XYZ file of C-alpha atoms in Angstrom:
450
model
C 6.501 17.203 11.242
C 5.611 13.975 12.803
C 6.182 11.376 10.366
C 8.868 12.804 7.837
C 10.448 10.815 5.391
C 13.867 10.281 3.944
C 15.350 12.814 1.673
C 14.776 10.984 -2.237
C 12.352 9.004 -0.652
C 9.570 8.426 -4.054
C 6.124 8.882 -3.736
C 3.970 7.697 -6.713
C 0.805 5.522 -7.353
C 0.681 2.268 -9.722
C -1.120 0.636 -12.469
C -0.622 -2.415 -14.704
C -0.447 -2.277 -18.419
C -3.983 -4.856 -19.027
C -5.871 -2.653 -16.357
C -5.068 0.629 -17.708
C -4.041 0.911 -21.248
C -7.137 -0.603 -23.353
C -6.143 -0.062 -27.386
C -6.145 -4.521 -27.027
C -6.456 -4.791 -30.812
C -4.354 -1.400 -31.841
C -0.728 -0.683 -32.254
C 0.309 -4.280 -33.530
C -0.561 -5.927 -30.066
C -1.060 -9.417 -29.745
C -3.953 -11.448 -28.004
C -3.026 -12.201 -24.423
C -4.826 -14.315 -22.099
C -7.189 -11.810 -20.799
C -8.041 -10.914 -24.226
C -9.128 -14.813 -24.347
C -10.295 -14.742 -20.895
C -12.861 -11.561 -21.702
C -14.027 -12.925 -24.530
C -14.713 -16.419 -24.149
C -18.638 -15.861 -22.439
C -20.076 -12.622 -21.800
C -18.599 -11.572 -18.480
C -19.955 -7.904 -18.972
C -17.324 -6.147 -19.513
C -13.730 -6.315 -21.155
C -10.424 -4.804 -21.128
C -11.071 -3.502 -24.768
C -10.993 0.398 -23.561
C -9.953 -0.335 -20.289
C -9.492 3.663 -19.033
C -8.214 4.100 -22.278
C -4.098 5.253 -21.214
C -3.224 4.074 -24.620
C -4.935 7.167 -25.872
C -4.640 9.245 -22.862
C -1.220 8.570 -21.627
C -0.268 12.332 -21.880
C -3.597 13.654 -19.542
C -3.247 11.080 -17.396
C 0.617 12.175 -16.809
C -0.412 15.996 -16.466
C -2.501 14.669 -13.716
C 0.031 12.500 -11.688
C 1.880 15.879 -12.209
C -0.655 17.323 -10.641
C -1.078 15.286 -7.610
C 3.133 15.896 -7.167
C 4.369 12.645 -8.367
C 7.938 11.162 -8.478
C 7.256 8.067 -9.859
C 4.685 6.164 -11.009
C 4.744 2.375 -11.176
C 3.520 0.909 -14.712
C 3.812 -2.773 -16.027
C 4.929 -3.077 -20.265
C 2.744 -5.878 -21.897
C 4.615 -8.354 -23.128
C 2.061 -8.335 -26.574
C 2.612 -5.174 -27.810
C 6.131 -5.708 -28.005
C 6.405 -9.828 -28.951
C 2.486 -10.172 -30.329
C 3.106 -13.864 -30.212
C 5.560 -13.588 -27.145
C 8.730 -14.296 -28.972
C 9.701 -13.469 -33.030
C 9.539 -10.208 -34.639
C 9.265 -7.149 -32.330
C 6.545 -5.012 -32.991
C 7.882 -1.485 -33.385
C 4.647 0.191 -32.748
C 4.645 -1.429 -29.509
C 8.166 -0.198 -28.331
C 6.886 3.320 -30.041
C 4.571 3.596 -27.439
C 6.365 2.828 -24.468
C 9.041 5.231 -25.097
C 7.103 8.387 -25.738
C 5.229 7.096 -22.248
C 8.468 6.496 -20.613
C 9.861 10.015 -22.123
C 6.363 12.022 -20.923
C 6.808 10.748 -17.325
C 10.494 12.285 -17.636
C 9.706 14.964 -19.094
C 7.360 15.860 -16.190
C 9.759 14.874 -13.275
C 8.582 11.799 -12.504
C 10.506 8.239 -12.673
C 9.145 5.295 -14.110
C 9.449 2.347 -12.402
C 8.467 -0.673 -14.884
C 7.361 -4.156 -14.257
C 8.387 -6.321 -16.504
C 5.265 -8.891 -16.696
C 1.832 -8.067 -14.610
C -0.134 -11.028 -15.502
C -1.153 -10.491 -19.233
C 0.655 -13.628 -20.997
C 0.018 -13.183 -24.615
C -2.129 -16.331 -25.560
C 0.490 -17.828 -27.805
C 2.574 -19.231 -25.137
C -0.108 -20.085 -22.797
C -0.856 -22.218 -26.237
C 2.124 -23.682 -25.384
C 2.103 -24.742 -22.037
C 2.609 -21.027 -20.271
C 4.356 -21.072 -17.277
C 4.405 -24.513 -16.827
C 6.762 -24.775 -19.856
C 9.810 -24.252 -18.935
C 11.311 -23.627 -22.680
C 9.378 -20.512 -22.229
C 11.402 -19.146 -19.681
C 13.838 -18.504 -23.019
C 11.186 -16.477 -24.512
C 10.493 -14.708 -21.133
C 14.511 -13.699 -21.071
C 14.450 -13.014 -24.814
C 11.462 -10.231 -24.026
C 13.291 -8.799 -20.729
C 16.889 -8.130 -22.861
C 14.386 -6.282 -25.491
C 12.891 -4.171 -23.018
C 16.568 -3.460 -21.044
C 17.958 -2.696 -24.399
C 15.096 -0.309 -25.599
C 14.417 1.913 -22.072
C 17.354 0.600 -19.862
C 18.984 4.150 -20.800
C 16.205 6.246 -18.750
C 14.341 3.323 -16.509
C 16.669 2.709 -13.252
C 13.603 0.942 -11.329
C 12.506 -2.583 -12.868
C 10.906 -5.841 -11.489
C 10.705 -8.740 -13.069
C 7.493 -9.959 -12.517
C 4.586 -8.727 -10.313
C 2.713 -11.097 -7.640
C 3.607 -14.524 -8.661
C 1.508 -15.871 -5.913
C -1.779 -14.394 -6.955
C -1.163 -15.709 -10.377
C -0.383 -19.368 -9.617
C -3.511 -19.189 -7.029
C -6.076 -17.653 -9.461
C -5.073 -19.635 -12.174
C -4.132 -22.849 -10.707
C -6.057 -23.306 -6.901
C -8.723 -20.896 -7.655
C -9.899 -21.366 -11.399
C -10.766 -17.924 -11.395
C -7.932 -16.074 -13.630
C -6.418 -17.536 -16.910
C -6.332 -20.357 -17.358
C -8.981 -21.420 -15.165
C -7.335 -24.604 -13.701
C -7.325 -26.236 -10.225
C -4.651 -28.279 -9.974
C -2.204 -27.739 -6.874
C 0.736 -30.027 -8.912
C 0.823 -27.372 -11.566
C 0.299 -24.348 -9.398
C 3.481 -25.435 -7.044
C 5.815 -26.000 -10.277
C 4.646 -22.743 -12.086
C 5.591 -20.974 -8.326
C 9.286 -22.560 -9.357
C 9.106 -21.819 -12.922
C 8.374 -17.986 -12.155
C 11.228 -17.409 -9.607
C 13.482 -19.343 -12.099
C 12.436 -17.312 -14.511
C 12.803 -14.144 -11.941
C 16.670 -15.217 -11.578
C 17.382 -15.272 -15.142
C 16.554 -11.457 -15.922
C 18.132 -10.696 -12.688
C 21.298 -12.295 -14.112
C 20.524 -11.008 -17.734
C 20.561 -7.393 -15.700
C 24.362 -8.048 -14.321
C 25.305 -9.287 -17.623
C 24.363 -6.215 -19.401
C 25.795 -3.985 -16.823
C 22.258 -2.103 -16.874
C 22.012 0.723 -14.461
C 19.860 0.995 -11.757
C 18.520 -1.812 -9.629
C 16.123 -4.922 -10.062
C 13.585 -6.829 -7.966
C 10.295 -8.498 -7.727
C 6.998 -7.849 -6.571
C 4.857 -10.268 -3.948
C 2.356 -10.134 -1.639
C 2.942 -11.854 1.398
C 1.043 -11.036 3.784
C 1.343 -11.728 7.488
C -1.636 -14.620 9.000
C -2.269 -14.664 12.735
C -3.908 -17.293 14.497
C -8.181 -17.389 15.481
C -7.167 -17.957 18.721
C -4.567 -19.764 21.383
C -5.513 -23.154 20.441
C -2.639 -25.442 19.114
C -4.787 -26.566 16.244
C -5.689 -22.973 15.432
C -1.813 -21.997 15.810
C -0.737 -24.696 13.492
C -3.366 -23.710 11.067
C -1.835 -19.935 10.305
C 1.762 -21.691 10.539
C 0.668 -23.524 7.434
C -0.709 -20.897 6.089
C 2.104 -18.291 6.161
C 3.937 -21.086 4.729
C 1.332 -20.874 1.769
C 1.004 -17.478 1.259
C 4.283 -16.079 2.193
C 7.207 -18.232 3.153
C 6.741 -20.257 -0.411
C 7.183 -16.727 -2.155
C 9.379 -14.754 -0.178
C 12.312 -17.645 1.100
C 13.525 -18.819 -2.645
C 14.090 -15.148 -4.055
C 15.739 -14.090 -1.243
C 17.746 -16.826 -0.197
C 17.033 -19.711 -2.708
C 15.397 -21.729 -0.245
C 11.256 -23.171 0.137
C 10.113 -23.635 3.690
C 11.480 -27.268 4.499
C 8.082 -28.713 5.759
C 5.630 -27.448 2.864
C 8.100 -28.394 0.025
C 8.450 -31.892 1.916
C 4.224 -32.454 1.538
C 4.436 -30.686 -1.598
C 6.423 -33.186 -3.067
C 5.126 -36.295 -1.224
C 1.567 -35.194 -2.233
C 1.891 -34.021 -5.775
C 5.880 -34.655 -6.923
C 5.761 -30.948 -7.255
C 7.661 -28.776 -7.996
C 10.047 -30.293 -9.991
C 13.502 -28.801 -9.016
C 16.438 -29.439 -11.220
C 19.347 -29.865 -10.060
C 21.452 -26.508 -9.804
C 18.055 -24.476 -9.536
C 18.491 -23.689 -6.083
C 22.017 -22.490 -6.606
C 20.804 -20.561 -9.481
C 18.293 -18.757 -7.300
C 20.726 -18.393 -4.248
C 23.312 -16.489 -6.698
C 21.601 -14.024 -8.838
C 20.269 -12.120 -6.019
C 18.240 -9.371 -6.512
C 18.625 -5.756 -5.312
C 15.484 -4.583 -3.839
C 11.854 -6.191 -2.638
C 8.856 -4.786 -3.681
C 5.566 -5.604 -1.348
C 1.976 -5.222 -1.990
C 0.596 -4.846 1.246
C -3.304 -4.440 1.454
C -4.356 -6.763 4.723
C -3.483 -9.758 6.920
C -5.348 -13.248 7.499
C -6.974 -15.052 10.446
C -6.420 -18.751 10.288
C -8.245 -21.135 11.847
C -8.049 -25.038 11.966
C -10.636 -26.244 9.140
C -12.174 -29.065 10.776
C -14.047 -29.876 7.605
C -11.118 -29.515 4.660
C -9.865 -32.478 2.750
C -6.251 -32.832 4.170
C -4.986 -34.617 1.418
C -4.443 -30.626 0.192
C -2.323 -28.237 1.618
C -4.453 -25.108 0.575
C -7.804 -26.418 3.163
C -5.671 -27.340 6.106
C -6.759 -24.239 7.234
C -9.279 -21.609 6.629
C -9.804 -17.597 7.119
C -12.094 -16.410 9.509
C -13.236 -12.351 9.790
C -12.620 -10.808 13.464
C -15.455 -9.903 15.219
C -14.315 -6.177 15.786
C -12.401 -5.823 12.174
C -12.425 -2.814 10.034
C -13.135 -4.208 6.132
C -13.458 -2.758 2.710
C -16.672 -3.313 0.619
C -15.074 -6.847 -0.763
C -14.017 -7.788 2.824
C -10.247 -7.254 2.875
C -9.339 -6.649 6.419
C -7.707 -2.874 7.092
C -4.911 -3.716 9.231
C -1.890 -1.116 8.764
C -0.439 -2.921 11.653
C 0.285 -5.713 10.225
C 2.977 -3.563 7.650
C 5.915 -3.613 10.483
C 5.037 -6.917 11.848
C 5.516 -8.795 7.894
C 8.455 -6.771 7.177
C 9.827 -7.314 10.562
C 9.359 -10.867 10.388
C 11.188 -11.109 6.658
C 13.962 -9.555 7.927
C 14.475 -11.449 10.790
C 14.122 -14.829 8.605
C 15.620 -13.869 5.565
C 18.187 -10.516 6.285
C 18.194 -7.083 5.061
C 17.208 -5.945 2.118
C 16.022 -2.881 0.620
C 12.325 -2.304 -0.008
C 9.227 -0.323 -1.941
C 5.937 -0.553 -1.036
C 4.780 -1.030 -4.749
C 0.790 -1.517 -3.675
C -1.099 -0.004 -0.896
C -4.816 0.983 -1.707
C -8.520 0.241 -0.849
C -10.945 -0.921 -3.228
C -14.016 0.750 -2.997
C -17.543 1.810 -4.179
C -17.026 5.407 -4.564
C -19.830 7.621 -4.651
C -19.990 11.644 -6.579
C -21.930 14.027 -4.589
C -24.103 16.626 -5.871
C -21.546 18.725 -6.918
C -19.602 16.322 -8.586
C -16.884 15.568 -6.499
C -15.695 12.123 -5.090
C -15.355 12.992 -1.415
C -13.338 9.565 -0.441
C -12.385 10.247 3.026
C -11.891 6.666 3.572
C -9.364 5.959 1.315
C -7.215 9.164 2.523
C -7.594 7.561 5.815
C -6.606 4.093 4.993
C -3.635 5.702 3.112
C -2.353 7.840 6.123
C -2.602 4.535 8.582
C -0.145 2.637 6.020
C 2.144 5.495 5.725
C 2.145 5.847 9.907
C 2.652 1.941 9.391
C 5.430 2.308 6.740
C 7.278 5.294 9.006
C 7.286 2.822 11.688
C 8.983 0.183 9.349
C 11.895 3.312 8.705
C 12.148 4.043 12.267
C 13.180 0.583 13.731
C 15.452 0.502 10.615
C 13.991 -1.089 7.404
C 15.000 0.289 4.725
C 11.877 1.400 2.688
C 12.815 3.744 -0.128
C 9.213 4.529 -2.334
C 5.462 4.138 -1.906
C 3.295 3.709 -4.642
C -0.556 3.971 -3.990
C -2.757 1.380 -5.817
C -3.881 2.668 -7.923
C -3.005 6.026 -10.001
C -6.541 5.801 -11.830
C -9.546 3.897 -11.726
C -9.285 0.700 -13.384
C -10.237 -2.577 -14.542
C -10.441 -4.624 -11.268
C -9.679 -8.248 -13.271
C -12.593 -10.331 -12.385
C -14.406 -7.139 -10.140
C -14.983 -5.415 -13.604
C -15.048 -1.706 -12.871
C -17.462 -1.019 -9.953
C -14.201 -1.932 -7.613
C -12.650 1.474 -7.604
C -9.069 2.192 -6.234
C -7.691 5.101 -8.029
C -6.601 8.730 -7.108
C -8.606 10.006 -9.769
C -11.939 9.117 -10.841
C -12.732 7.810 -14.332
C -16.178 8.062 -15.975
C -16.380 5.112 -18.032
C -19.136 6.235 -20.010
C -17.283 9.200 -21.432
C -13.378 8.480 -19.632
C -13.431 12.025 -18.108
C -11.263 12.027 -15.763
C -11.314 14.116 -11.962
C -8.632 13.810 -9.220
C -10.759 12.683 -6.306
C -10.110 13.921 -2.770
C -7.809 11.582 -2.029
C -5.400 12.396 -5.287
C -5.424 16.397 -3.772
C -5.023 15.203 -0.295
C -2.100 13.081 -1.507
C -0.512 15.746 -3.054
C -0.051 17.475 0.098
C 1.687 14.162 1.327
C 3.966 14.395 -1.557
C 4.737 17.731 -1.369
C 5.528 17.794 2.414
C 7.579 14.134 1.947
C 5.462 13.177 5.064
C 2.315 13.453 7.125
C 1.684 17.087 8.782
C 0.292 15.672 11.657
C-alpha cells in the first residue's frame, strides 16, 4: 500500500457540542451565547434541535461504528454542566456526557474532548466574557470538573478549540457573539484565551491526569499574489495575523515581535502582565491540534485604512484555483508546507489533524443516496498531504474528518453540509453518504489502497 500509516495511528471525524447536540433548553442546560445569538432576530434557523445527538447519541455512535471509527472528536458545553458558567454543577449535564463518553467506549472508539468550542454560556459573556480576566477562574473551575468527572476514561483533551476564529468573528468581524468590531478587544481576548489555555494545561500536571493535553488552531499558511515587495510584505503581515499570533505564544510563549509592537502602539493591546509570558513559556502543552481546510493569497490593499493591522492586506482568489461552494480554496499542499514551517520556527511537537473537511451543497439522487465524490476526493488529497507530513518526519498521530454528521454550520445555517453521513432535517434520518463508506475502507486499511 502506497500511503500506509503508523501502527495506533486514530482515524475519526469531529463535531462540536452547539452544532450537534440540540436539547438547548433540556437536561438543566444553561443559555449560552448562541442561544442569545439565535434568538435575538429571526435568522431562520436555530440550534434548538440542531441534529438532535442529545437524543440520538447512541445511533449516531452505531454509525461512526459503522464507518470503522477509533475516535471521534466531540466538544462538552460548558452550560450543561455550569448553567451559569460557574456555581452548582448540573448533574444532568455530567449524566449525559458520561453515558456518551461510556457508548463511544463501549464501541471501540476513543473520545477525544474539547474542552470549550465556542458556546460561552451567556452569564459570563454578561460579565465581560473573555475579556474578563476573573473569568479565567471560572474557566479553570469548569476544566478541574470535567478532568475529575471523565479524566478516568478520556486520555485526549484540548483546552479550547480555534481561538482565532473566535476573537475574529466576534471582535474584527461582528459576525459571531458578541457582534463587536473592535481590534483592542479582539488582541487582549487572543491573550486572555492562551492564558487561560496555560492554566488547564497546568491544572492537568497538577492533577497528575493521564493522557495528554493541547489546543486546537487554525493557522493556515498565506502566500504572496505575486513577486512584488508590496505584495510579499502583505502575506508577511498576514501570516503574522492569522498564524504566527496563534501558534508562537502556546508553543513557545512568545507573539511575533513586529505585530505585538503595532499592536500595542496602535491599540495598547493586549495587555500583558507581568509573568504572563513565563506562565505561557512553562506549562507547555503536549500535543497541537490543526484545523487545516485551505491557504490565503495576500495581496497589498492599496485601498485599506492602515491605521489597522487586519486591511494592510487583502485575499485575492487564483485564477486557476480549485474552491468549495463558499469559496475556500482546496489546497492539500499547503498541509506540509504550514506544518513544515511551524516546526522549523517553533520545534517539534506532536500533532492531530483535528479538522479536515469540505463544506458543501450535497445533492440525493434518485435513489436516495448522497453520491459525494468530491468530498472523498478532497479527503484522499489531505491524507496524501498528511502522509507527506509523516514521511519527512512530523509527527502526526490522528485525523479527524470535519465533520462526523451534518450540522449546524454557525452563521451558514444548515444548507453548508460537511458530514459523513447525511441528516434529513425535516425528519433527522440519518444515511452514511458515500464518503462515510468510502472512509471506512480508509480506516480499515490504516491508509490509502492506491
Amino acid at each position: 500500500m502506497k500511503y500506509k500509516f503508523p501502527k495506533n495511528f486514530l482515524w475519526g471525524s469531529a463535531t462540536a457540542s452547539y452544532q450537534v447536540e440540540g436539547g438547548v433548553n433540556e437536561g438543566g442546560k444553561g443559555v449560552t451565547v448562541w442561544d442569545t445569538y439565535y434568538h435575538s432576530e429571526d435568522r431562520g434557523y436555530t440550534g434548538d434541535v440542531a441534529a438532535d445527538h442529545y437524543h440520538r447519541y447512541k445511533e449516531d455512535i452505531k454509525l461512526l461504528k459503522e464507518m470503522g471509527h477509533n475516535t471521534y472528536r466531540l466538544s462538552i458545553s460548558w452550560a450543561r454542566i455550569f448553567p451559569n458558567g460557574y456555581g452548582e454543577i448540573n448533574q444532568e449535564g455530567l449524566d449525559f456526557y458520561n453515558d456518551l463518553i461510556n457508548e463511544l467506549i463501549a464501541n471501540g472508539i476513543k473520545p477525544n474532548v474539547t474542552i470549550y468550542h465556542w458556546d460561552l454560556p451567556q452569564n459570563l459573556l454578561d460579565q465581560g466574557g473573555w475579556l474578563n480576566r476573573d473569568n479565567l477562574k471560572h474557566f479553570v473551575d469548569y476544566a478541574k470538573c470535567l478532568f475529575e468527572n471523565f479524566g478516568d476514561r478520556v486520555d485526549i483533551w484540548t483546552t479550547i478549540n480555534e481561538p482565532a476564529s473566535e476573537v475574529m468573528g466576534g471582535f474584527v468581524q461582528g459576525a459571531h457573539p458578541p457582534l463587536e468590531k473592535n481590534l483592542a478587544k479582539a488582541f487582549q481576548v487572543s491573550h486572555n484565551m492562551n492564558m487561560g489555555h496555560a492554566m488547564i494545561v497546568k491544572l492537568f500536571r497538577e492533577m497528575n491526569m493521564k493522557g495528554e493535553i493541547g489546543i486546537v488552531l487554525n493557522p493556515m499558511p498565506v502566500h504572496p499574489a505575486s513577486e512584488s515587495n508590496e505584495d510579499k510584505v502583505a502575506a508577511e503581515k498576514a501570516y503574522d495575523y492569522f498564524t504566527r499570533w496563534y501558534v508562537a505564544p502556546v508553543m513557545v510563549g512568545e507573539y511575533p515581535k513586529a505585530m505585538l509592537t503595532e499592536c500595542i502602539e496602535r491599540y495598547k493591546s493586549p495587555i500583558i502582565e507581568d509573568g504572563d509570558l513565563e506562565f505561557l513559556k512553562e506549562n507547555k502543552m503536549d500535543f497541537l491540534g490543526i484545523n487545516y481546510y485551505m491557504r490565503r493569497v495576500a495581496a497589498h490593499n492599496e485601498s485599506g485604512n492602515y491605521e489597522k493591522i487586519n486591511e494592510q492586506f487583502k485575499f485575492v482568489k487564483v485564477p486557476d484555483g480549485l474552491y468549495t461552494d463558499w469559496g475556500w480554496e482546496i489546497y492539500p499542499e499547503g498541509l506540509y508546507e504550514l506544518l513544515d514551517d511551524i516546526r522549523k520556527e517553533y520545534g517539534e511537537m506532536p500533532i492531530y489533524i483535528t479538522e479536515n473537511g469540505m463544506g458543501a451543497i450535497d445533492k440525493i439522487d434518485e435513489n436516495g443516496e448522497i453520491n459525494d465524490d468530491y468530498r472523498i476526493d478532497y479527503i484522499k488529497r489531505h491524507i496524501k498531504a498528511m502522509h507527506k507530513c509523516i514521511e519527512n518526519g512530523i509527527e502526526i498521530k490522528g485525523y479527524y474528518v470535519w465533520s462526523a454528521i451534518d450540522i449546524l454550520s454557525w452563521t451558514n445555517g444548515y444548507t453548508k453540509r460537511y458530514g459523513l453521513i447525511h441528516v434529513d432535517f425535516d425528519t433527522l434520518e440519518r444515511k452514511i453518504k458515500k464518503s462515510g463508506k468510502w472512509y471506512k475502507k480508509v480506516t480499515e486499511n490504516n491508509g490509502l489502497e492506491e
